[in-house]
Amino acid sequence: MFKNFDWIIVVCVLVLAGFSLTVIFSIFPGLFLAQLIFFIFSFLVFFFFSQIDHRLYQALWLPIYFVSCILLLVTFVVGIESRGAIRWIEIGNFRLQFSELLKPFFITSLAAVLIQFPPKNLKNFLFSCSFFLVPFFLVFRQPDLGSAIVYILSFGGLVFVSGISLSYILASIFIILSSAPLLWNFLKDYQKTRLLSFFNPGQDPLGSSYNAIQAVIAVGSGMIFGKGLGRGTQSHLNFLPERHTDFIFASLAEEFGYVGVLLILVTYFIIFLRIFKLIQMSSDKYTILLLTGFLFILLSQFFINIGMNIGLLPITGITLPLISYGGSSILATMIMLGIIESIAKEQRLR
């Protein structure tokens, strides 16, 4: 199992998992055991996917796609409603969020479609868009705006890498900008409020802008070395909402300071750099698209989550990979890293 294993990825995952467990134990001790179980199970899944030849996903792209769409549909039928959204299916004491969990499988199917139907002519381009719109619409209607943004960014990145014509890119940008007023009507009231408060955070500091303002305060108050473990006032005194999920970066920055944040950023950078090097070393088109799709997902979640924690982007409810609390997010990330590990093992063997 461990022959030709790429231990750089494993060490980086362990570092991020260590930060996640430490900060959750500090700010929300009751969730520490659940998070630890999530990581242990996800590591087993990681090793399982690291043993599978990634070309298998290319051969099974159609059933993977249909099963993914069915699971997203099932969420509307048996899913539980929380805060006006139907995103989770309850299994025993745990909740699964399929919009999060299915991200790696969406990439495996999309990469195969773009191989078989390169978007270099109008017919193939429209087919690729149709393929993407079904899961995107199901995720958007849950509603899960954060995951929907990740889906559309990864789709756009893969289509671009596939060698799409410049005219199609310009036409797509024009259509998206033209339909923006129409898409605005599909947003929930709280989503509209989040966007408006981003452009004018001082308009409602105790209401719609409260989360963003408290996150920025928490990040800034950590300064260079942080306040120390268990001494973060914003997180421990409950000024910071969702301190263990969406705003865990702010909680971490408050307690570990700039030094801790820098270590986390370097760890992420090593993972991104490792994936990029694997892309450069790959000669197979499917492998390149698969790695590129995973890189887009991880990068988009990384930048959007940190961006909304420091007030540079609107709040969209996107988790920080391998640090935010939640089994579905951790499991999805570890599945992607497991597939990446299988590719790295193959390249080392060569």
XYZ file of C-alpha atoms in Angstrom:
350
model
C 0.000 0.000 0.000
C 2.729 2.470 0.899
C 5.123 1.703 -1.936
C 6.011 4.892 -3.884
C 3.771 6.839 -1.501
C 3.949 10.643 -1.583
C 4.344 11.461 2.105
C 4.466 15.234 1.494
C 0.696 15.298 1.004
C 0.134 13.154 4.110
C 2.306 15.394 6.304
C 0.497 18.521 5.081
C -2.874 16.923 5.825
C -1.699 15.986 9.325
C -0.558 19.570 9.973
C -3.914 21.023 8.903
C -5.813 18.350 10.826
C -3.748 19.180 13.912
C -4.675 22.857 13.678
C -8.330 21.978 13.125
C -8.564 19.658 16.123
C -6.640 22.045 18.361
C -8.764 25.108 17.622
C -12.034 23.145 17.840
C -10.971 21.689 21.205
C -10.328 25.252 22.320
C -13.475 26.997 21.070
C -15.996 24.123 20.955
C -14.803 21.142 23.089
C -18.065 19.272 22.615
C -17.343 18.820 18.909
C -13.747 17.644 19.292
C -14.557 13.915 19.394
C -16.822 14.131 16.338
C -14.135 15.998 14.383
C -11.542 13.415 15.416
C -13.815 10.624 14.178
C -14.323 12.490 10.900
C -10.561 12.675 10.369
C -9.902 9.029 11.277
C -12.613 7.780 8.920
C -11.510 10.201 6.186
C -7.921 8.950 6.428
C -9.169 5.409 5.820
C -11.089 6.676 2.791
C -7.970 8.560 1.654
C -5.872 5.383 1.695
C -8.652 3.470 -0.066
C -8.852 5.920 -2.980
C -5.056 6.103 -3.177
C -5.070 2.425 -4.234
C -7.533 2.839 -7.131
C -6.359 3.530 -10.672
C -7.760 6.956 -11.479
C -8.542 5.908 -15.074
C -11.411 3.840 -13.681
C -13.349 7.061 -13.101
C -12.988 7.970 -16.766
C -14.562 4.649 -17.788
C -17.412 5.020 -15.272
C -18.135 8.723 -15.765
C -21.755 8.217 -16.886
C -22.989 6.110 -13.920
C -21.023 8.345 -11.535
C -22.780 11.384 -12.993
C -26.277 9.855 -12.838
C -25.831 8.578 -9.280
C -24.580 12.022 -8.221
C -27.629 13.762 -9.711
C -29.967 11.220 -8.096
C -28.382 11.774 -4.683
C -28.821 15.530 -5.086
C -32.487 14.956 -5.968
C -32.949 12.624 -2.994
C -31.829 15.460 -0.728
C -34.986 17.414 -1.612
C -37.141 14.394 -0.682
C -35.625 13.056 2.547
C -33.296 15.907 3.500
C -33.776 17.894 6.691
C -34.375 21.630 6.633
C -32.040 23.890 8.573
C -32.084 27.696 8.412
C -34.264 27.671 5.313
C -32.023 25.259 3.361
C -32.401 21.556 2.555
C -28.798 20.384 2.203
C -28.341 17.548 4.681
C -29.428 13.924 4.974
C -29.398 12.548 8.487
C -27.890 9.076 8.991
C -27.900 8.128 12.651
C -26.160 10.866 14.599
C -24.372 12.236 11.532
C -25.404 14.473 8.662
C -24.231 14.152 5.070
C -24.176 17.109 2.695
C -24.152 15.683 -0.822
C -23.498 19.054 -2.484
C -20.157 18.975 -0.646
C -19.472 15.260 -0.801
C -20.030 14.939 -4.564
C -17.528 17.615 -5.629
C -14.693 15.161 -6.425
C -17.037 12.889 -8.391
C -18.367 15.860 -10.358
C -14.789 16.576 -11.443
C -14.095 12.953 -12.416
C -17.184 12.961 -14.672
C -16.645 16.445 -16.084
C -13.027 15.697 -17.012
C -14.150 12.571 -18.901
C -16.862 14.511 -20.756
C -14.405 17.198 -21.820
C -12.108 14.469 -23.167
C -14.848 12.844 -25.225
C -16.503 16.118 -26.251
C -13.805 18.823 -26.415
C -15.553 22.227 -26.257
C -13.889 23.451 -29.450
C -17.130 23.581 -31.434
C -20.553 24.909 -30.526
C -22.217 21.504 -30.249
C -19.700 20.114 -27.769
C -19.606 23.364 -25.833
C -23.389 23.378 -25.378
C -23.303 19.718 -24.357
C -20.672 20.484 -21.708
C -22.794 23.358 -20.404
C -25.881 21.120 -20.235
C -23.873 18.480 -18.401
C -22.806 21.089 -15.846
C -26.142 22.881 -15.403
C -28.039 19.885 -13.995
C -25.964 19.400 -10.794
C -25.355 23.147 -10.570
C -29.091 23.898 -10.590
C -29.812 21.191 -7.995
C -27.119 22.569 -5.677
C -28.217 26.166 -6.244
C -31.851 25.359 -5.417
C -31.082 23.712 -2.047
C -29.966 26.561 -1.696
C -26.196 26.192 -1.306
C -24.723 29.296 -2.914
C -21.217 28.584 -1.647
C -20.996 25.124 -3.227
C -22.683 26.426 -6.386
C -19.930 29.036 -6.742
C -17.260 26.326 -6.321
C -18.979 24.191 -8.975
C -19.135 27.013 -11.504
C -15.524 28.097 -10.880
C -14.210 24.555 -11.313
C -16.319 24.091 -14.455
C -15.050 27.344 -15.947
C -11.464 26.438 -15.115
C -11.673 22.989 -16.700
C -13.390 24.254 -19.834
C -10.697 26.909 -20.203
C -7.895 24.339 -19.813
C -9.625 22.092 -22.355
C -8.835 24.625 -25.083
C -12.142 26.418 -25.546
C -12.349 29.032 -28.275
C -11.940 32.670 -27.186
C -15.245 33.572 -28.859
C -17.091 31.080 -26.624
C -15.420 32.553 -23.552
C -16.480 36.078 -24.473
C -19.999 34.930 -25.316
C -20.281 33.107 -21.960
C -19.103 36.167 -20.041
C -21.650 38.309 -21.871
C -24.490 35.868 -21.113
C -23.546 35.625 -17.432
C -23.368 39.410 -17.031
C -26.624 39.887 -18.936
C -28.436 37.322 -16.805
C -27.154 38.722 -13.497
C -30.379 40.699 -12.814
C -32.385 37.528 -13.494
C -30.209 35.421 -11.182
C -30.684 38.041 -8.469
C -34.378 37.135 -8.325
C -33.529 33.487 -7.597
C -31.498 34.366 -4.506
C -33.014 34.006 -1.056
C -33.568 37.149 0.989
C -30.669 36.387 3.343
C -28.346 35.866 0.365
C -29.314 39.231 -1.091
C -28.767 40.844 2.300
C -25.277 39.334 2.568
C -24.275 40.736 -0.804
C -25.670 44.191 -0.056
C -24.010 44.305 3.371
C -20.669 43.422 1.779
C -20.727 46.620 -0.289
C -21.891 48.695 2.679
C -20.882 46.937 5.922
C -21.599 50.013 8.038
C -25.260 50.069 7.044
C -26.328 47.367 9.530
C -23.384 46.550 11.849
C -25.576 44.706 14.370
C -27.530 42.803 11.735
C -26.523 41.696 8.248
C -22.923 42.941 8.591
C -22.379 41.565 12.091
C -20.674 38.308 11.079
C -18.198 39.952 8.728
C -17.307 42.720 11.191
C -16.734 40.279 14.066
C -14.561 38.057 11.863
C -12.322 40.975 10.890
C -12.035 42.016 14.548
C -11.062 38.462 15.526
C -8.399 38.210 12.816
C -6.896 41.588 13.687
C -6.906 41.024 17.438
C -4.635 37.989 17.082
C -1.765 40.229 15.975
C 1.599 38.424 15.564
C 1.641 35.613 18.143
C -2.068 35.398 18.960
C -3.880 35.637 22.275
C -3.097 32.050 23.148
C -5.052 28.832 23.117
C -8.377 29.254 24.893
C -8.020 33.031 25.227
C -9.772 34.257 22.095
C -12.422 36.696 23.280
C -14.401 36.925 20.029
C -14.793 33.168 19.730
C -15.056 32.167 23.409
C -17.516 34.922 24.316
C -19.678 34.021 21.295
C -19.254 37.348 19.533
C -18.123 35.433 16.439
C -20.930 33.362 14.855
C -20.153 30.016 13.172
C -16.730 30.159 14.819
C -16.098 26.449 14.151
C -17.254 26.273 10.507
C -17.370 29.295 8.183
C -15.272 31.523 10.453
C -12.837 29.031 11.913
C -10.007 30.895 10.172
C -10.865 33.987 12.243
C -10.925 31.872 15.426
C -7.571 30.381 14.520
C -6.028 33.740 13.675
C -7.224 35.174 16.993
C -5.596 32.431 19.076
C -2.498 31.602 16.978
C -1.849 35.015 15.432
C 0.090 35.814 12.270
C 2.643 33.061 12.982
C -0.006 30.345 13.084
C -1.779 31.712 10.021
C 1.516 31.838 8.117
C 2.201 28.175 8.905
C -1.254 27.226 7.633
C -0.817 29.253 4.442
C 2.570 27.630 3.782
C 1.037 24.177 4.290
C -1.728 24.912 1.806
C 0.817 26.336 -0.622
C 2.831 23.101 -0.474
C -0.291 21.076 -1.325
C -1.176 23.390 -4.222
C 2.399 23.333 -5.490
C 2.502 19.539 -5.297
C -0.693 19.263 -7.371
C 0.652 21.776 -9.890
C 3.883 19.778 -10.272
C 1.853 16.615 -10.842
C -0.029 18.429 -13.609
C 3.262 19.451 -15.224
C 4.586 15.892 -15.046
C 1.436 14.330 -16.520
C 1.119 13.514 -20.198
C -2.358 11.995 -20.123
C -5.103 14.529 -20.896
C -7.607 13.032 -18.464
C -5.068 13.105 -15.628
C -4.294 16.748 -16.345
C -7.976 17.731 -16.305
C -8.642 15.682 -13.174
C -5.802 17.307 -11.238
C -6.709 20.742 -12.566
C -10.320 20.334 -11.429
C -9.269 19.305 -7.939
C -6.844 22.218 -7.789
C -9.599 24.676 -8.779
C -11.930 23.319 -6.082
C -9.313 23.555 -3.332
C -8.061 26.965 -4.451
C -11.560 28.446 -4.733
C -12.571 27.229 -1.266
C -9.259 28.418 0.183
C -9.419 31.944 -1.249
C -13.158 32.477 -0.777
C -13.198 31.327 2.841
C -10.170 33.373 3.862
C -11.416 36.302 1.770
C -14.735 36.434 3.599
C -12.958 36.061 6.976
C -10.876 39.187 6.344
C -13.657 41.198 4.702
C -12.455 41.017 1.096
C -15.307 38.828 -0.193
C -19.020 38.422 0.644
C -20.064 35.720 3.098
C -21.073 32.621 1.137
C -20.822 29.773 3.632
C -17.800 28.027 2.102
C -15.728 25.878 4.447
C -11.942 25.989 4.776
C -10.646 22.592 3.566
C -9.422 20.249 6.327
C -9.833 22.893 9.027
C -13.533 23.778 9.261
C -15.737 21.476 11.306
C -17.826 19.056 9.262
C -17.541 15.487 8.052
C -18.801 16.017 4.497
C -16.223 18.711 3.752
C -13.343 16.707 5.222
C -14.440 13.529 3.460
C -14.755 15.243 0.070
C -11.300 16.813 0.432
C -9.713 13.519 1.477
C -11.296 11.709 -1.485
C -9.733 14.278 -3.817
C -6.364 13.984 -2.089
C -6.624 10.193 -2.216
C -7.097 10.291 -5.993
C -4.214 12.780 -6.239
C -2.084 10.400 -4.164
C -2.840 7.527 -6.558
C -1.633 9.690 -9.461
C 1.501 10.666 -7.527
C 2.249 6.996 -6.783
C 1.923 6.120 -10.464
C 4.289 8.908 -11.486
C 6.833 7.844 -8.845
C 6.608 4.270 -10.132
C 7.396 5.487 -13.648
